Short mmCIF file of C-alpha atoms in Angstrom, two decimals:
data_model
loop_
_atom_site.label_atom_id
_atom_site.label_comp_id
_atom_site.label_asym_id
_atom_site.label_seq_id
_atom_site.Cartn_x
_atom_site.Cartn_y
_atom_site.Cartn_z
CA MET A 1 0.00 0.05 -0.13
CA ALA A 2 1.24 3.37 -0.90
CA VAL A 3 2.53 5.63 2.15
CA ARG A 4 1.59 9.62 2.21
CA ALA A 5 3.96 12.18 1.72
CA LEU A 6 6.14 14.17 4.49
CA LYS A 7 7.04 17.41 4.43
CA LYS A 8 9.34 18.31 7.19
CA LEU A 9 11.97 16.83 9.74
CA SER A 10 12.20 18.25 13.21
CA THR A 11 15.08 18.52 15.39
CA ARG A 12 15.34 18.38 19.37
CA ARG A 13 18.06 18.20 21.93
CA GLY A 14 20.92 18.54 18.73
CA ARG A 15 19.55 15.05 17.59
CA ALA A 16 17.03 14.45 14.51
CA THR A 17 14.00 13.00 15.19
CA LEU A 18 10.93 12.74 13.75
CA SER A 19 8.32 15.39 14.56
CA PRO A 20 4.63 14.25 15.96
CA ALA A 21 2.94 14.89 13.11
CA TYR A 22 5.18 12.15 11.54
CA ARG A 23 5.63 9.88 13.96
CA ALA A 24 1.08 9.95 13.45
CA TRP A 25 2.37 9.71 10.05
CA LEU A 26 3.85 6.77 10.33
CA VAL A 27 1.51 4.57 12.80
CA GLU A 28 -1.18 5.79 10.46
CA ASN A 29 0.61 3.93 7.88
CA LEU A 30 0.95 1.26 9.60
CA LEU A 31 -2.47 0.43 10.61
CA ARG A 32 -3.28 0.96 7.41
CA GLY A 33 -1.25 -1.99 5.75
CA ALA A 34 1.86 -0.12 4.08
CA GLY A 35 4.91 -2.54 4.56
CA GLU A 36 7.79 -1.23 6.92
CA ALA A 37 9.85 -1.29 3.42
CA ALA A 38 7.90 1.82 2.03
CA ILE A 39 8.05 3.58 5.22
CA ARG A 40 11.73 3.43 4.93
CA ALA A 41 11.85 4.65 1.85
CA ALA A 42 9.75 7.51 1.92
CA LEU A 43 11.74 8.52 5.26
CA ALA A 44 14.67 8.20 3.35
CA GLU A 45 13.57 9.92 -0.17
CA ARG A 46 13.11 12.89 2.14
CA GLY A 47 16.81 12.56 3.98
CA VAL A 48 15.56 11.48 7.00
CA PRO A 49 18.83 9.07 8.49
CA GLN A 50 18.42 5.54 8.23
CA GLU A 51 19.20 5.41 12.22
CA VAL A 52 15.97 7.81 13.46
CA ILE A 53 13.99 5.66 10.70
CA ALA A 54 15.11 2.51 12.82
CA GLY A 55 14.51 4.03 16.10
CA ALA A 56 10.60 5.20 14.99
CA LEU A 57 9.80 2.29 13.34
CA ALA A 58 10.81 0.04 16.41
CA GLY A 59 9.62 2.48 19.00
CA ALA A 60 5.86 2.28 17.01
CA ARG A 61 6.29 -1.48 16.55
CA GLY A 62 6.40 -1.98 20.22
CA SER A 63 4.44 0.19 21.75
CA ALA A 64 0.89 -0.49 23.21
CA GLU A 65 -0.73 2.22 21.76
CA LEU A 66 -0.26 1.11 18.40
CA ALA A 67 -1.47 -2.39 19.75
CA GLY A 68 -4.52 -0.94 20.79
CA ALA A 69 -5.06 1.38 17.90
CA ARG A 70 -4.73 -2.16 15.75
CA ALA A 71 -7.67 -3.98 18.18
CA ALA A 72 -9.76 -0.91 17.27
CA THR A 73 -9.26 -0.55 13.58
CA ALA A 74 -10.04 -4.31 13.25
CA GLY A 75 -13.31 -4.07 14.19
CA LEU A 76 -14.05 -0.52 12.66
CA ARG A 77 -12.84 -3.19 9.71
CA ARG A 78 -15.16 -5.64 10.65
CA GLU A 79 -18.53 -3.47 10.98
CA ALA A 80 -17.19 -1.28 7.32
CA LEU A 81 -17.08 -5.18 6.10
CA ALA A 82 -21.01 -5.38 7.58
CA GLY A 83 -22.08 -2.19 6.09
CA ARG A 84 -20.57 -3.10 2.56
CA LEU A 85 -22.33 -6.42 2.69
CA ARG A 86 -25.61 -4.42 3.62
CA ARG A 87 -25.16 -2.02 0.56
CA ALA A 88 -24.31 -4.74 -2.08
CA LEU A 89 -27.94 -6.69 -0.93
CA ARG A 90 -29.47 -3.12 -0.89
CA ALA A 91 -27.84 -2.28 -4.35
CA THR A 92 -30.27 -5.21 -5.64
CA SER A 93 -33.35 -3.22 -5.20
CA PRO A 94 -34.04 -0.30 -8.19
CA SER A 95 -36.05 1.71 -7.01
CA ILE A 96 -38.55 2.31 -3.97
CA GLU A 97 -41.94 0.45 -3.03
CA ARG A 98 -45.09 2.32 -4.10
CA ARG A 99 -48.01 0.31 -2.09
CA ALA A 100 -51.15 0.98 -0.50
CA LEU A 101 -50.61 1.99 3.67
CA PRO A 102 -50.00 -1.20 5.39
CA SER A 103 -51.26 -1.91 8.71
CA PRO A 104 -49.09 -0.19 11.46
CA GLN A 105 -48.11 -3.03 12.67
CA GLU A 106 -46.74 -4.32 9.24
CA PHE A 107 -45.78 -1.16 8.69
CA LEU A 108 -42.65 -1.31 12.09
CA LYS A 109 -42.23 -4.14 11.07
CA SER A 110 -41.08 -3.96 7.23
CA TYR A 111 -40.21 -0.16 7.17
CA TRP A 112 -39.48 1.57 10.53
CA ALA A 113 -37.50 -1.73 12.42
CA THR A 114 -35.60 -2.32 9.35
CA GLY A 115 -35.34 1.99 8.08
CA THR A 116 -36.50 1.08 4.26
CA PRO A 117 -38.11 4.57 2.77
CA ALA A 118 -41.65 3.29 0.70
CA ILE A 119 -44.14 5.57 -1.04
CA PHE A 120 -47.91 5.42 -0.34
CA THR A 121 -50.49 6.05 -2.54
CA ASP A 122 -53.59 5.63 -0.70
CA VAL A 123 -53.33 8.02 1.86
CA VAL A 124 -53.57 11.50 0.75
CA PRO A 125 -56.36 10.97 -2.10
CA ARG A 126 -58.51 10.77 1.32
CA TRP A 127 -57.91 14.34 2.71
CA PRO A 128 -59.87 16.83 2.48
CA ALA A 129 -57.12 18.57 0.96
CA PHE A 130 -56.19 16.52 -2.00
CA SER A 131 -59.27 18.04 -3.38
CA ARG A 132 -59.02 21.04 -2.14
CA TRP A 133 -56.13 22.66 -1.46
CA SER A 134 -55.09 25.71 -3.85
CA PRO A 135 -53.07 29.22 -3.77
CA ALA A 136 -56.60 30.36 -4.29
CA ASP A 137 -58.16 28.02 -1.93
CA LEU A 138 -54.99 28.94 0.73
CA ARG A 139 -55.38 32.68 0.14
CA GLU A 140 -59.39 32.52 0.71
CA ARG A 141 -59.43 30.62 3.61
CA PHE A 142 -56.29 32.13 5.59
CA GLY A 143 -55.19 34.74 3.87
CA PRO A 144 -55.04 37.50 6.90
CA ALA A 145 -52.92 34.50 8.68
CA GLU A 146 -49.87 35.58 10.10
CA ILE A 147 -46.97 33.38 8.66
CA GLU A 148 -43.18 33.25 8.71
CA MET A 149 -41.32 32.79 4.62
CA SER A 150 -37.88 31.91 3.95
CA ILE A 151 -37.01 34.96 0.85
CA GLY A 152 -34.16 35.97 -0.53
CA ARG A 153 -32.57 32.44 -0.88
CA ALA A 154 -31.86 32.68 -4.39
CA ALA A 155 -28.55 34.65 -3.38
CA ASP A 156 -27.26 32.16 -1.16
CA ASP A 157 -25.04 29.41 -1.93
CA ASP A 158 -25.95 27.53 1.66
CA PRO A 159 -29.65 29.30 2.28
CA ASP A 160 -30.92 25.76 4.56
CA VAL A 161 -27.83 26.02 6.99
CA ARG A 162 -28.62 29.68 7.05
CA PHE A 163 -31.79 29.61 7.31
CA LYS A 164 -32.24 32.38 10.16
CA GLU A 165 -30.77 35.05 7.71
CA HIS A 166 -33.98 34.36 5.29
CA VAL A 167 -36.51 34.58 7.58
CA ARG A 168 -39.46 37.36 7.38
CA PRO A 169 -42.67 37.51 9.00
CA THR A 170 -45.96 38.45 6.52
CA THR A 171 -49.55 36.88 5.78
CA LEU A 172 -50.40 34.02 3.81
CA ALA A 173 -52.00 36.27 0.95
CA ASP A 174 -48.83 38.13 0.50
CA TYR A 175 -47.16 34.59 0.17
CA VAL A 176 -49.55 33.46 -1.91
CA ASP A 177 -49.16 36.95 -4.54
CA ARG A 178 -45.58 36.41 -4.21
CA VAL A 179 -45.30 32.79 -5.41
CA LEU A 180 -48.34 33.09 -8.15
CA ALA A 181 -45.67 36.39 -9.28
CA ALA A 182 -42.45 34.54 -9.06
CA GLY A 183 -42.35 31.99 -11.49
CA GLU A 184 -39.70 29.07 -10.84
CA THR A 185 -37.14 29.85 -8.24
CA ASN A 186 -35.33 29.15 -4.93
CA ASP A 187 -36.11 32.36 -3.78
CA LEU A 188 -38.81 31.77 -1.41
CA TYR A 189 -39.84 29.01 -0.17
CA LEU A 190 -42.39 27.95 3.57
CA ILE A 191 -39.98 24.97 4.86
CA ALA A 192 -40.05 23.41 8.30
CA ASN A 193 -38.29 25.38 9.85
CA ASN A 194 -40.50 28.60 9.88
CA ARG A 195 -42.98 25.81 12.16
CA ASN A 196 -46.24 27.50 9.90
CA LEU A 197 -48.69 24.36 11.46
CA ALA A 198 -48.21 25.86 14.63
CA ARG A 199 -49.70 28.94 14.41
CA PRO A 200 -53.09 29.90 14.94
CA GLY A 201 -53.88 31.41 11.60
CA LEU A 202 -53.15 28.03 9.72
CA ALA A 203 -54.42 25.57 12.47
CA GLY A 204 -57.52 24.91 10.02
CA LEU A 205 -55.48 23.39 7.77
CA LEU A 206 -55.47 20.32 9.86
CA GLU A 207 -58.60 20.18 9.58
CA ASP A 208 -57.95 18.86 6.16
CA VAL A 209 -55.13 16.57 6.86
CA THR A 210 -56.71 12.95 8.60
CA LEU A 211 -53.56 11.22 9.18
CA PRO A 212 -53.45 7.37 9.60
CA ALA A 213 -54.65 5.51 12.64
CA GLY A 214 -52.36 3.61 14.78
CA TYR A 215 -49.24 5.54 13.25
CA PHE A 216 -49.59 8.91 14.90
CA ASP A 217 -50.29 10.74 18.12
CA ALA A 218 -53.07 13.30 16.63
CA SER A 219 -52.82 15.67 19.62
CA ARG A 220 -48.80 16.68 18.89
CA SER A 221 -49.58 17.49 15.31
CA ALA A 222 -49.68 21.03 15.25
CA SER A 223 -46.24 20.96 17.29
CA CYS A 224 -44.59 18.57 15.28
CA GLY A 225 -45.61 18.63 11.36
CA ALA A 226 -44.59 20.94 8.75
CA LEU A 227 -45.52 22.90 6.25
CA TRP A 228 -44.04 23.11 2.49
CA PHE A 229 -44.92 25.22 0.21
CA GLY A 230 -43.72 27.15 -2.78
CA PRO A 231 -42.88 28.30 -6.53
CA ALA A 232 -41.18 25.25 -8.67
CA GLY A 233 -37.64 25.27 -7.94
CA THR A 234 -37.75 25.70 -4.25
CA VAL A 235 -34.91 22.92 -3.27
CA THR A 236 -33.97 21.55 0.01
CA SER A 237 -30.18 20.71 0.02
CA LEU A 238 -28.82 17.34 0.84
CA HIS A 239 -29.61 16.39 4.16
CA HIS A 240 -30.33 13.35 6.87
CA ASP A 241 -33.24 14.12 9.63
CA THR A 242 -32.62 12.90 13.44
CA SER A 243 -36.20 11.28 13.27
CA ASN A 244 -38.52 8.88 10.89
CA ILE A 245 -40.57 10.66 9.15
CA LEU A 246 -44.21 10.79 6.69
CA PHE A 247 -44.19 13.48 3.81
CA PHE A 248 -47.53 13.37 2.06
CA GLN A 249 -47.21 15.43 -1.61
CA VAL A 250 -50.79 17.41 -1.55
CA VAL A 251 -49.99 19.65 -4.87
CA GLY A 252 -47.23 19.39 -7.12
CA ARG A 253 -44.07 17.39 -7.63
CA LYS A 254 -41.12 16.66 -6.25
CA ARG A 255 -38.44 14.61 -7.12
CA PHE A 256 -36.37 13.30 -3.93
CA ARG A 257 -32.57 11.70 -4.33
CA LEU A 258 -32.05 9.80 -1.59
CA TYR A 259 -29.15 8.04 -0.07
CA PRO A 260 -29.39 4.94 3.03
CA PRO A 261 -26.98 6.29 6.15
CA ASP A 262 -24.37 4.11 5.55
CA GLN A 263 -22.67 5.24 1.83
CA PRO A 264 -19.11 6.00 3.21
CA GLN A 265 -19.19 9.02 0.24
CA LEU A 266 -22.04 11.12 1.80
CA LEU A 267 -20.47 9.89 5.25
CA ALA A 268 -16.95 11.63 4.38
CA ALA A 269 -18.98 14.82 3.51
CA ALA A 270 -21.41 15.01 6.24
CA ARG A 271 -21.35 18.85 8.18
CA GLY A 272 -23.90 18.40 10.97
CA VAL A 273 -27.02 16.79 9.55
CA TYR A 274 -25.97 18.57 6.12
CA SER A 275 -23.59 17.26 3.49
CA THR A 276 -20.81 19.14 1.10
CA LEU A 277 -22.64 17.13 -1.91
CA ASP A 278 -25.08 18.30 -3.85
CA PRO A 279 -26.79 15.68 -6.26
CA GLU A 280 -27.68 18.10 -8.98
CA LEU A 281 -23.46 18.97 -9.70
CA PRO A 282 -21.57 16.28 -11.18
CA SER A 283 -19.19 14.43 -8.63
CA PRO A 284 -17.15 11.41 -8.32
CA GLU A 285 -18.57 10.84 -5.12
CA LEU A 286 -21.93 10.48 -5.72
CA ALA A 287 -21.23 8.97 -9.34
CA GLU A 288 -20.05 5.69 -6.88
CA ALA A 289 -22.81 6.26 -3.87
CA PHE A 290 -25.94 4.07 -4.37
CA GLY A 291 -29.04 5.68 -3.97
CA PHE A 292 -32.98 6.16 -5.12
CA ASP A 293 -33.95 9.08 -7.69
CA GLU A 294 -37.64 9.31 -7.07
CA VAL A 295 -40.28 11.63 -8.41
CA LEU A 296 -43.38 12.20 -5.93
CA LEU A 297 -46.52 12.54 -7.42
CA PRO A 298 -49.19 14.45 -6.11
CA GLY A 299 -51.56 12.16 -3.52
CA GLU A 300 -48.20 9.83 -2.76
CA ALA A 301 -46.68 9.89 0.71
CA LEU A 302 -42.95 8.67 1.16
CA PHE A 303 -41.43 7.27 4.40
CA LEU A 304 -38.44 9.05 5.26
CA PRO A 305 -36.54 6.65 7.57
CA VAL A 306 -34.24 8.49 9.93
CA GLY A 307 -30.46 8.95 8.75
CA TRP A 308 -31.63 8.48 5.33
CA TRP A 309 -29.84 11.30 3.16
CA HIS A 310 -31.94 13.65 0.50
CA HIS A 311 -32.14 16.08 -1.68
CA VAL A 312 -35.59 17.18 -2.31
CA ARG A 313 -36.27 19.79 -5.76
CA ALA A 314 -39.87 21.02 -6.78
CA LEU A 315 -40.66 20.19 -9.96
CA ASP A 316 -44.28 22.34 -10.18
CA LEU A 317 -46.15 24.96 -7.51
CA SER A 318 -45.73 22.17 -4.93
CA ILE A 319 -47.52 22.35 -1.37
CA SER A 320 -46.98 19.42 1.01
CA VAL A 321 -47.32 18.73 4.44
CA ALA A 322 -44.92 16.42 6.66
CA PHE A 323 -45.03 14.90 10.22
CA ASN A 324 -42.96 12.98 12.80
CA ASN A 325 -45.43 12.35 15.82
CA PHE A 326 -44.99 8.85 15.21
CA VAL A 327 -46.72 6.27 18.49
CA TRP A 328 -43.24 4.66 18.42
CA PRO A 329 -40.35 6.40 20.08
CA ASN A 330 -38.67 8.98 17.20
CA ASP A 331 -36.14 10.88 18.67
CA PHE A 332 -32.47 10.28 17.16
CA GLU A 333 -31.25 13.43 17.98
CA TRP A 334 -27.70 11.84 19.23
CA TYR A 335 -27.47 10.66 15.81
CA LYS A 336 -25.39 13.28 13.86
CA PRO A 337 -21.89 11.50 12.33
CA GLY A 338 -21.38 14.67 10.88
#
C-alpha cells in the first residue's frame, strides 16, 4: 500500500527526530497496512537518517498504543465489511416500493424497524386537502393569517444552513401573491423551520388532513408537523433528519434523491446534518454512491427513515406536509455523524 507524503523533519536536543506529526503519519501507515520497506523508502527520500527511521519504527512497532489502535481498527474494519454487505444487498433493489398503506404492525416491522423508505399511494387522496388545497383556496380561507416565510434564498449558496438569515414575517395572502408572481425560483419558500403549522391562524389546515390511525399521536400534530409551500424550483439541500418522517405530497411534484445512511461517500462529506455534496452537480463521490431518484406525485406519501440522506427539488408549484409525531419512540437526536 502506498504511503502518504512527508513535508519536514524536526530537530530536538541536537539530534534529528521525527516530529510528532510524522510519528503519527508513521503509525497511521502501519495501521493502513503499508509495508515497512515503503515507509523506510518514503522517509529516506526526504533525507531522514537510517538510524532515525529504525528508531521510529522500533518505537512504534513495540508500543502499547499501536497494539490498541490495531485492535480498534480491526473492529472498525469488521463493521465496515458488514456495512459493505448491507449496501451490496440493498443495491439489488432498483427503486422504492410503491404500495397501499400497510397496517401499523406491518409498517413497524417492514419499514420502520428496517429503515426502508417506501411510497404509499392511498393516504393523501382520502384527505379533504387533496381536492381542496390550491394557492387560491389557501389565500381565500387563510389569507390574513400571520406566517413566517423564507426569502432571499436564491442569492445564498447555503440557504438551508443559514435559514435564520432569510426569515421574514408576512401574511399568507401576501405570500401566495409572491409565489404566483415568482415563476420558477428557489428564492422564497415555506419550510419546516418556519413552523407555520403551529401558528394559530393556520390551525384550520389540519382539519383537512387525516393522519393514518395507529401511526400518529394526533395531539402533537401541530407542533410536530411541517408545511412546505413554494414555487417550482425550490430546493432543499442534501441532508438527513434525526427522526423518522412521513412526507405527504398534496399539490405538485417533487423530485427526491435519497441515499442510505451508511454510504461512505455521504458520511465522509457530512457537516452536521447537511452534506457538502450536491446531487445536481457532477461529483465522483455521488457517481459511486447507491441511491434512489424518485418523483413523488400528487397524492403520494414518502416514508423517510431516520438518517437517510435526501435532496428535494419541486418540479411544480408544490404544497406538502410532513409529520414525525409517530406513536413509536422517534427521537434520534444523538445520530449526527457529521
